[in-house]
mmCIF file of C-alpha atoms in Angstrom:
data_model
loop_
_atom_site.group_PDB
_atom_site.id
_atom_site.type_symbol
_atom_site.label_atom_id
_atom_site.label_comp_id
_atom_site.label_asym_id
_atom_site.label_seq_id
_atom_site.Cartn_x
_atom_site.Cartn_y
_atom_site.Cartn_z
ATOM 1 C CA MET A 285 115.150 -98.464 205.405
ATOM 2 C CA SER A 286 113.052 -100.880 207.484
ATOM 3 C CA LEU A 287 109.807 -99.518 208.929
ATOM 4 C CA ASP A 288 109.431 -102.337 211.460
ATOM 5 C CA TRP A 289 109.999 -99.918 214.348
ATOM 6 C CA ILE A 290 106.892 -98.004 213.264
ATOM 7 C CA TYR A 291 104.850 -101.212 213.032
ATOM 8 C CA TYR A 292 106.006 -102.262 216.499
ATOM 9 C CA ALA A 293 105.201 -98.818 217.947
ATOM 10 C CA ILE A 294 101.716 -98.680 216.390
ATOM 11 C CA SER A 295 100.977 -102.263 217.467
ATOM 12 C CA TRP A 296 102.145 -101.551 221.019
ATOM 13 C CA ILE A 297 99.934 -98.453 221.400
ATOM 14 C CA LEU A 298 96.962 -100.194 219.791
ATOM 15 C CA LEU A 299 97.281 -103.282 221.989
ATOM 16 C CA ALA A 300 97.874 -101.190 225.125
ATOM 17 C CA TRP A 301 94.651 -99.231 224.599
ATOM 18 C CA HIS A 302 92.706 -102.391 223.726
ATOM 19 C CA GLY A 303 93.948 -103.993 226.944
ATOM 20 C CA ALA A 304 93.000 -100.869 228.934
ATOM 21 C CA TRP A 305 89.435 -100.822 227.595
ATOM 22 C CA ASP A 306 89.108 -104.550 228.136
ATOM 23 C CA ALA A 307 90.346 -104.129 231.735
ATOM 24 C CA ILE A 308 87.722 -101.500 232.609
ATOM 25 C CA GLY A 309 84.890 -103.674 231.294
ATOM 26 C CA VAL A 310 84.351 -102.650 227.675
ATOM 27 C CA PRO A 311 83.182 -105.940 226.131
ATOM 28 C CA ASP A 312 85.469 -107.557 223.590
ATOM 29 C CA ALA A 313 82.465 -109.227 221.999
ATOM 30 C CA ALA A 314 80.344 -107.385 219.435
ATOM 31 C CA VAL A 315 77.611 -105.043 220.710
ATOM 32 C CA ILE A 316 75.306 -103.586 218.019
ATOM 33 C CA GLY A 317 77.546 -105.355 215.530
ATOM 34 C CA THR A 318 80.592 -103.447 216.803
ATOM 35 C CA ASN A 319 83.637 -104.523 218.823
ATOM 36 C CA TRP A 320 83.957 -101.326 220.805
ATOM 37 C CA ALA A 321 87.230 -102.211 222.559
ATOM 38 C CA TRP A 322 89.053 -102.267 219.199
ATOM 39 C CA ILE A 323 87.242 -99.176 217.840
ATOM 40 C CA LEU A 324 88.159 -97.225 220.980
ATOM 41 C CA ALA A 325 91.747 -98.493 220.721
ATOM 42 C CA ILE A 326 91.985 -96.886 217.260
ATOM 43 C CA VAL A 327 90.365 -93.666 218.500
ATOM 44 C CA PHE A 328 92.807 -93.380 221.403
ATOM 45 C CA LEU A 329 95.721 -94.179 219.138
ATOM 46 C CA VAL A 330 94.829 -90.812 217.569
ATOM 47 C CA VAL A 331 94.707 -89.130 220.982
ATOM 48 C CA THR A 332 98.131 -90.545 221.884
ATOM 49 C CA VAL A 333 99.729 -89.362 218.640
ATOM 50 C CA ARG A 334 98.149 -85.894 218.851
ATOM 51 C CA VAL A 335 99.298 -85.373 222.433
ATOM 52 C CA ILE A 336 102.855 -86.292 221.367
ATOM 53 C CA LEU A 337 102.665 -83.884 218.404
ATOM 54 C CA PHE A 338 101.062 -80.994 220.321
ATOM 55 C CA PRO A 339 104.362 -79.021 220.627
ATOM 56 C CA VAL A 340 104.749 -79.296 216.843
ATOM 57 C CA PHE A 341 101.207 -77.971 216.400
ATOM 58 C CA VAL A 342 102.044 -74.950 218.590
ATOM 59 C CA LYS A 343 105.126 -74.285 216.416
ATOM 60 C CA GLN A 344 102.879 -74.503 213.354
ATOM 61 C CA ILE A 345 100.587 -71.803 214.748
ATOM 62 C CA LYS A 346 103.549 -69.563 215.643
ATOM 63 C CA SER A 347 104.988 -69.985 212.154
ATOM 64 C CA GLN A 348 101.652 -69.053 210.596
ATOM 65 C CA ARG A 349 101.509 -65.948 212.787
ATOM 66 C CA ALA A 350 105.028 -65.011 211.623
ATOM 67 C CA MET A 351 104.007 -65.504 207.989
ATOM 68 C CA GLN A 352 100.991 -63.249 208.517
ATOM 69 C CA ALA A 353 103.154 -60.522 210.040
ATOM 70 C CA LEU A 354 105.384 -60.633 206.960
ATOM 71 C CA GLN A 355 102.551 -60.205 204.460
ATOM 72 C CA PRO A 356 103.098 -56.423 203.989
ATOM 73 C CA GLN A 357 106.798 -57.007 203.242
ATOM 74 C CA VAL A 358 105.957 -59.898 200.903
ATOM 75 C CA LYS A 359 103.530 -57.684 199.020
ATOM 76 C CA ALA A 360 106.171 -54.928 198.754
ATOM 77 C CA LEU A 361 108.653 -57.416 197.273
ATOM 78 C CA GLN A 362 106.042 -58.596 194.771
ATOM 79 C CA GLU A 363 105.500 -55.041 193.613
ATOM 80 C CA LYS A 364 109.240 -54.324 193.500
ATOM 81 C CA HIS A 365 110.176 -57.440 191.492
ATOM 82 C CA LYS A 366 107.079 -57.726 189.377
ATOM 83 C CA GLY A 367 107.935 -59.807 186.323
ATOM 84 C CA ASP A 368 111.226 -61.082 187.781
ATOM 85 C CA ARG A 369 110.143 -64.335 189.433
ATOM 86 C CA GLU A 370 113.665 -65.606 190.132
ATOM 87 C CA THR A 371 114.719 -62.487 192.028
ATOM 88 C CA LEU A 372 111.386 -62.410 193.853
ATOM 89 C CA GLN A 373 111.804 -65.968 195.122
ATOM 90 C CA LYS A 374 115.375 -65.264 196.202
ATOM 91 C CA GLU A 375 114.365 -62.126 198.105
ATOM 92 C CA MET A 376 111.424 -63.894 199.764
ATOM 93 C CA MET A 377 113.583 -66.820 200.901
ATOM 94 C CA GLU A 378 116.048 -64.315 202.370
ATOM 95 C CA LEU A 379 113.181 -62.552 204.153
ATOM 96 C CA TYR A 380 111.885 -65.839 205.595
ATOM 97 C CA ARG A 381 115.407 -66.780 206.736
ATOM 98 C CA LYS A 382 115.994 -63.406 208.350
ATOM 99 C CA GLU A 383 112.655 -63.398 210.184
ATOM 100 C CA LYS A 384 112.874 -67.150 211.041
ATOM 101 C CA ALA A 385 109.593 -67.962 209.302
ATOM 102 C CA ASN A 386 109.098 -71.309 207.558
ATOM 103 C CA PRO A 387 106.376 -71.509 204.866
ATOM 104 C CA LEU A 388 106.380 -75.316 205.065
ATOM 105 C CA MET A 389 105.771 -75.434 208.817
ATOM 106 C CA GLY A 390 102.018 -75.403 208.184
ATOM 107 C CA CYS A 391 102.252 -78.892 206.655
ATOM 108 C CA LEU A 392 104.684 -80.354 209.205
ATOM 109 C CA PRO A 393 102.119 -81.937 211.595
ATOM 110 C CA MET A 394 100.464 -83.689 208.662
ATOM 111 C CA PHE A 395 103.805 -84.969 207.348
ATOM 112 C CA LEU A 396 104.762 -86.298 210.796
ATOM 113 C CA GLN A 397 101.523 -88.273 210.955
ATOM 114 C CA ILE A 398 102.152 -90.026 207.631
ATOM 115 C CA PRO A 399 104.353 -92.742 209.247
ATOM 116 C CA VAL A 400 101.598 -93.406 211.817
ATOM 117 C CA PHE A 401 99.013 -93.661 209.065
ATOM 118 C CA LEU A 402 101.198 -96.023 207.019
ATOM 119 C CA GLY A 403 101.972 -98.109 210.122
ATOM 120 C CA LEU A 404 98.300 -98.552 210.978
ATOM 121 C CA PHE A 405 97.505 -99.294 207.332
ATOM 122 C CA HIS A 406 100.138 -102.064 207.325
ATOM 123 C CA VAL A 407 99.076 -103.532 210.676
ATOM 124 C CA LEU A 408 95.367 -103.684 209.757
ATOM 125 C CA ARG A 409 96.120 -105.098 206.333
ATOM 126 C CA ARG A 410 97.796 -108.018 208.085
ATOM 127 C CA LEU A 411 94.589 -109.046 209.879
ATOM 128 C CA ASN A 412 94.055 -112.106 207.745
ATOM 129 C CA PRO A 413 92.776 -115.170 209.656
ATOM 130 C CA ASP A 414 94.487 -117.460 207.109
ATOM 131 C CA LYS A 415 97.967 -116.266 208.072
ATOM 132 C CA SER A 416 100.445 -118.683 209.596
ATOM 133 C CA GLU A 417 101.079 -118.621 213.326
ATOM 134 C CA ALA A 418 104.422 -116.875 212.775
ATOM 135 C CA GLY A 419 102.683 -114.178 210.724
ATOM 136 C CA LYS A 420 100.041 -113.615 213.388
ATOM 137 C CA THR A 421 102.568 -113.001 216.185
ATOM 138 C CA LEU A 422 104.606 -110.359 214.360
ATOM 139 C CA TYR A 423 105.117 -106.933 216.040
ATOM 140 C CA GLY A 424 104.344 -108.210 219.540
ATOM 141 C CA TRP A 425 100.853 -109.652 218.949
ATOM 142 C CA THR A 426 99.671 -112.818 220.652
ATOM 143 C CA LEU A 427 97.504 -115.362 218.836
ATOM 144 C CA GLY A 428 94.491 -114.358 220.928
ATOM 145 C CA GLN A 429 94.935 -110.665 220.184
ATOM 146 C CA PHE A 430 95.372 -111.318 216.464
ATOM 147 C CA GLU A 431 92.244 -113.503 216.262
ATOM 148 C CA SER A 432 90.239 -110.937 218.239
ATOM 149 C CA ALA A 433 91.344 -108.050 215.991
ATOM 150 C CA SER A 434 90.695 -110.101 212.825
ATOM 151 C CA ALA A 435 87.100 -110.585 213.934
ATOM 152 C CA ALA A 436 86.624 -106.945 215.061
ATOM 153 C CA LYS A 437 83.790 -105.141 213.255
ATOM 154 C CA LEU A 438 82.102 -101.761 212.963
ATOM 155 C CA PHE A 439 78.367 -102.339 212.480
ATOM 156 C CA THR A 440 79.161 -105.849 211.151
ATOM 157 C CA ALA A 441 81.819 -104.569 208.694
ATOM 158 C CA PRO A 442 85.355 -105.852 209.565
ATOM 159 C CA ILE A 443 87.839 -103.095 210.409
ATOM 160 C CA ALA A 444 90.309 -104.836 208.087
ATOM 161 C CA GLY A 445 87.822 -104.690 205.188
ATOM 162 C CA LYS A 446 87.741 -101.902 202.613
ATOM 163 C CA PHE A 447 85.473 -100.562 199.882
ATOM 164 C CA GLY A 448 87.613 -102.214 197.217
ATOM 165 C CA SER A 449 87.961 -105.602 198.962
ATOM 166 C CA THR A 450 87.857 -108.553 196.602
ATOM 167 C CA ALA A 451 85.429 -111.429 197.039
ATOM 168 C CA GLU A 452 88.299 -113.602 198.261
ATOM 169 C CA GLU A 453 89.319 -111.045 200.901
ATOM 170 C CA LEU A 454 85.734 -110.670 202.083
ATOM 171 C CA SER A 455 85.372 -114.457 202.283
ATOM 172 C CA ARG A 456 88.478 -114.755 204.485
ATOM 173 C CA LEU A 457 87.110 -112.043 206.805
ATOM 174 C CA GLY A 458 83.635 -113.585 206.823
ATOM 175 C CA ALA A 459 82.118 -110.291 205.670
ATOM 176 C CA ASN A 460 79.164 -109.274 203.533
ATOM 177 C CA GLY A 461 80.348 -107.268 200.511
ATOM 178 C CA THR A 462 77.335 -104.933 200.436
ATOM 179 C CA THR A 463 77.629 -104.075 204.126
ATOM 180 C CA VAL A 464 81.358 -103.362 203.820
ATOM 181 C CA LYS A 465 80.804 -101.062 200.823
ATOM 182 C CA ILE A 466 78.027 -99.134 202.581
ATOM 183 C CA ILE A 467 79.992 -98.613 205.822
ATOM 184 C CA ALA A 468 83.257 -97.853 203.995
ATOM 185 C CA GLY A 469 81.514 -95.509 201.532
ATOM 186 C CA ILE A 470 79.867 -93.504 204.324
ATOM 187 C CA LEU A 471 83.161 -93.251 206.196
ATOM 188 C CA VAL A 472 85.024 -92.114 203.057
ATOM 189 C CA LEU A 473 82.494 -89.294 202.556
ATOM 190 C CA VAL A 474 82.838 -88.276 206.220
ATOM 191 C CA MET A 475 86.630 -88.427 205.844
ATOM 192 C CA MET A 476 86.486 -86.106 202.810
ATOM 193 C CA GLY A 477 84.126 -83.677 204.544
ATOM 194 C CA THR A 478 86.135 -83.412 207.759
ATOM 195 C CA THR A 479 89.401 -83.062 205.805
ATOM 196 C CA TYR A 480 87.890 -80.122 203.885
ATOM 197 C CA LEU A 481 86.576 -78.520 207.090
ATOM 198 C CA THR A 482 89.948 -78.648 208.869
ATOM 199 C CA SER A 483 91.620 -76.738 206.024
ATOM 200 C CA ARG A 484 88.689 -74.333 205.595
ATOM 201 C CA GLN A 485 88.649 -73.539 209.297
ATOM 202 C CA MET A 486 92.302 -72.488 209.325
ATOM 203 C CA ILE A 487 92.131 -70.486 206.094
ATOM 204 C CA LEU A 488 89.032 -68.568 207.184
ATOM 205 C CA LYS A 489 90.680 -67.689 210.488
ATOM 206 C CA THR A 490 94.102 -66.711 209.159
ATOM 207 C CA GLY A 491 93.254 -65.456 205.663
ATOM 208 C CA TRP A 492 94.523 -66.313 202.197
ATOM 209 C CA ALA A 493 98.282 -65.877 201.800
ATOM 210 C CA GLU A 494 99.695 -63.142 199.587
ATOM 211 C CA ASP A 495 102.615 -65.356 198.542
ATOM 212 C CA PRO A 496 101.577 -67.293 195.381
ATOM 213 C CA GLN A 497 103.340 -70.441 196.589
ATOM 214 C CA GLN A 498 101.622 -70.281 199.951
ATOM 215 C CA ARG A 499 98.262 -69.692 198.308
ATOM 216 C CA MET A 500 98.825 -72.666 196.011
ATOM 217 C CA ILE A 501 99.516 -74.858 199.059
ATOM 218 C CA GLN A 502 96.329 -73.561 200.694
ATOM 219 C CA LYS A 503 94.272 -74.434 197.612
ATOM 220 C CA LEU A 504 95.835 -77.894 197.495
ATOM 221 C CA MET A 505 94.992 -78.487 201.153
ATOM 222 C CA LEU A 506 91.456 -77.157 200.744
ATOM 223 C CA TYR A 507 90.381 -78.858 197.509
ATOM 224 C CA GLY A 508 93.041 -81.257 196.227
ATOM 225 C CA ILE A 509 93.462 -83.547 199.234
ATOM 226 C CA PRO A 510 89.705 -84.063 199.942
ATOM 227 C CA LEU A 511 89.073 -84.897 196.267
ATOM 228 C CA SER A 512 91.978 -87.339 196.162
ATOM 229 C CA LEU A 513 90.426 -89.240 199.080
ATOM 230 C CA LEU A 514 87.447 -90.140 196.908
ATOM 231 C CA ILE A 515 89.758 -92.461 194.959
ATOM 232 C CA SER A 516 92.370 -93.451 197.539
ATOM 233 C CA GLY A 517 89.703 -94.074 200.185
ATOM 234 C CA ALA A 518 88.664 -97.224 198.317
ATOM 235 C CA ILE A 519 91.924 -98.942 199.308
ATOM 236 C CA PHE A 520 91.915 -97.830 202.976
ATOM 237 C CA PRO A 521 90.805 -100.419 205.544
ATOM 238 C CA ILE A 522 87.807 -99.303 207.587
ATOM 239 C CA GLY A 523 90.017 -99.075 210.683
ATOM 240 C CA VAL A 524 92.328 -96.621 208.911
ATOM 241 C CA ILE A 525 89.371 -94.452 207.867
ATOM 242 C CA ILE A 526 88.183 -94.437 211.504
ATOM 243 C CA TYR A 527 91.660 -93.191 212.437
ATOM 244 C CA TRP A 528 91.552 -90.455 209.755
ATOM 245 C CA VAL A 529 88.068 -89.214 210.702
ATOM 246 C CA THR A 530 88.945 -89.182 214.412
ATOM 247 C CA ASN A 531 92.151 -87.305 213.643
ATOM 248 C CA ASN A 532 90.213 -84.689 211.643
ATOM 249 C CA LEU A 533 87.694 -84.178 214.457
ATOM 250 C CA PHE A 534 90.559 -83.822 216.933
ATOM 251 C CA THR A 535 92.191 -81.263 214.629
ATOM 252 C CA LEU A 536 88.956 -79.247 214.340
ATOM 253 C CA ALA A 537 88.602 -79.073 218.126
ATOM 254 C CA GLN A 538 92.288 -78.314 218.691
ATOM 255 C CA GLN A 539 92.403 -75.556 216.062
ATOM 256 C CA GLN A 540 89.224 -74.010 217.462
ATOM 257 C CA TRP A 541 90.732 -73.920 220.961
ATOM 258 C CA VAL A 542 94.086 -72.516 219.824
ATOM 259 C CA LEU A 543 92.537 -69.890 217.548
ATOM 260 C CA ARG A 544 90.214 -68.723 220.320
ATOM 261 C CA LYS A 545 93.002 -68.618 222.897
ATOM 262 C CA PHE A 546 95.548 -67.067 220.523
ATOM 263 C CA PRO A 547 93.520 -65.183 217.907
ATOM 264 C CA PRO A 548 95.384 -64.206 214.745
ATOM 265 C CA PRO A 549 96.462 -60.586 214.359
ATOM 266 C CA PRO A 550 94.520 -58.358 211.960
ATOM 267 C CA THR A 551 95.315 -59.493 208.445
ATOM 268 C CA ALA A 552 94.041 -59.058 204.940
ATOM 269 C CA ILE A 553 91.314 -61.603 204.279
ATOM 270 C CA SER A 554 90.993 -62.190 200.575
ATOM 271 C CA LYS A 555 89.559 -64.869 198.347
ATOM 272 C CA PRO A 556 91.529 -66.443 195.547
ATOM 273 C CA GLY A 557 91.520 -64.244 192.492
ATOM 274 C CA THR A 558 90.303 -61.140 194.269
ATOM 275 C CA SER A 559 92.240 -57.912 194.565
ATOM 276 C CA THR A 560 94.308 -57.416 197.685
ATOM 277 C CA ARG A 561 94.298 -53.630 197.478
ATOM 278 C CA ASN A 562 91.423 -53.300 199.895
ATOM 279 C CA PRO A 563 92.021 -51.881 203.356
ATOM 280 C CA VAL A 564 93.284 -54.363 205.935
ATOM 281 C CA GLN A 565 90.466 -56.244 207.641
ATOM 282 C CA PRO A 566 90.605 -58.256 210.845
ATOM 283 C CA ALA A 567 90.576 -62.027 210.564
ATOM 284 C CA LYS A 568 87.358 -63.842 211.386
ATOM 285 C CA THR A 569 87.253 -65.199 214.896
ATOM 286 C CA GLY A 570 83.815 -66.659 215.511
ATOM 287 C CA GLY A 571 82.295 -70.087 214.978
ATOM 288 C CA LEU A 572 83.676 -73.514 214.102
ATOM 289 C CA LEU A 573 83.430 -72.853 210.373
ATOM 290 C CA GLY A 574 84.911 -69.389 210.616
ATOM 291 C CA ARG A 575 81.637 -67.504 210.488
ATOM 292 C CA ALA A 576 82.299 -64.095 211.855
ATOM 293 C CA LYS A 577 80.309 -62.853 214.782
ATOM 294 C CA ALA A 578 78.596 -59.545 214.336
ATOM 295 C CA ALA A 579 81.045 -56.834 215.309
ATOM 296 C CA PRO A 580 79.834 -54.653 218.172
ATOM 297 C CA GLN A 581 78.710 -51.321 216.866
ATOM 298 C CA ALA A 582 80.488 -48.249 218.164
ATOM 299 C CA PRO A 583 78.273 -46.277 220.501
ATOM 300 C CA ALA A 584 76.745 -43.285 218.771
ATOM 301 C CA LYS A 585 77.937 -39.896 219.872
ATOM 302 C CA PRO A 586 75.348 -38.196 222.005
ATOM 303 C CA ALA A 587 73.567 -35.473 220.128
ATOM 304 C CA ALA A 588 73.982 -31.954 221.361
ATOM 305 C CA PRO A 589 71.156 -31.094 223.764
ATOM 306 C CA LYS A 590 68.507 -28.918 222.286
ATOM 307 C CA VAL A 591 68.155 -25.576 223.950
ATOM 308 C CA ALA A 592 64.557 -24.685 224.441
ATOM 309 C CA GLY A 593 63.588 -21.168 223.471
ATOM 310 C CA PRO A 594 62.475 -18.760 226.191
ATOM 311 C CA LYS A 595 58.852 -18.833 227.116
ATOM 312 C CA PRO A 596 56.761 -15.792 226.239
ATOM 313 C CA GLY A 597 57.184 -13.124 228.896
ATOM 314 C CA ALA A 598 60.228 -14.817 230.517
ATOM 315 C CA LYS A 599 63.310 -12.804 231.265
ATOM 316 C CA PRO A 600 66.474 -13.737 229.335
ATOM 317 C CA ALA A 601 69.006 -15.879 231.244
ATOM 318 C CA ASN A 602 71.839 -13.379 230.699
ATOM 319 C CA PRO A 603 70.215 -10.015 230.179
ATOM 320 C CA LYS A 604 72.474 -7.333 228.793
ATOM 321 C CA LYS A 605 72.472 -3.889 230.249
ATOM 322 C CA SER A 606 70.324 -1.728 228.118
ATOM 323 C CA ARG A 607 71.376 1.764 227.276
ATOM 324 C CA PRO A 608 68.861 4.584 227.844
ATOM 325 C CA ALA A 609 67.215 5.653 224.691
ATOM 326 C CA LYS A 610 68.306 9.036 223.380
ATOM 327 C CA ARG A 611 65.796 11.768 223.669
ATOM 328 C CA GLN A 612 64.865 13.512 220.563
ATOM 329 C CA GLY A 613 65.477 17.196 220.732
#
């Protein structure tokens, strides 16, 4: 299946934003070693994609809420079919179908962004000044736009360059190898850190899943993907890493807003490998990194007022009628 429609779509959005920034006076020439019109075009490519995918993100949150509500039933099934994994999986799939909950919905926004990521990767990889004229005008580019993008830099490092660029590739881009490695290396570390924080933020707010499959997915999102970027980041053009970092920052802000506006219901918050037999605790709701705010303490019950004893010589408040003493005969 041809992916040209993706390349055309990504190119159109990228060029439209570059033209918009150029029209309002953002210089196309380098300032502080950076061509800001192209950097902002990549940043607002992220904004465009995330606005389009916002309804999917809302569905993701609703699905996660549904999964949380089912945790007591999931735990009951695990106890009932302990040791019978096949029956357990069958019963859980039936439960998810009946309650219209999808365990994979949590990964859907990320999967939908993969074509955008691949499209941008392909478009930036094409920014080779040695290409023929026909190659430069693919996907709706003009010669001027292609030459401008090929020369675009972030702090003197070309956006088409990457950490693993060969000497020949760097020569074609007119780039310094050391500078490209420093800028790309810093961006890869930022990309790993923000990828970890987006997963950590969601897990701390919604809690670790009781379902072993769900928990495995959470661990993969939290640790596996950031670590894999340490290797794969070497082949990403700098422009693609800018896209990834911007997307992560957008995700952090969006998740923070949604989780504050629609806080998760009380759920069991447990760490991997810990017992889940503890009483149910409310999910954390405070702070960007999921740090819980101090819970307001319940007001202490007022102590019973002390009743002062009667003063010497004072009459009692409720004197009882005294009976006359009997006379002794």
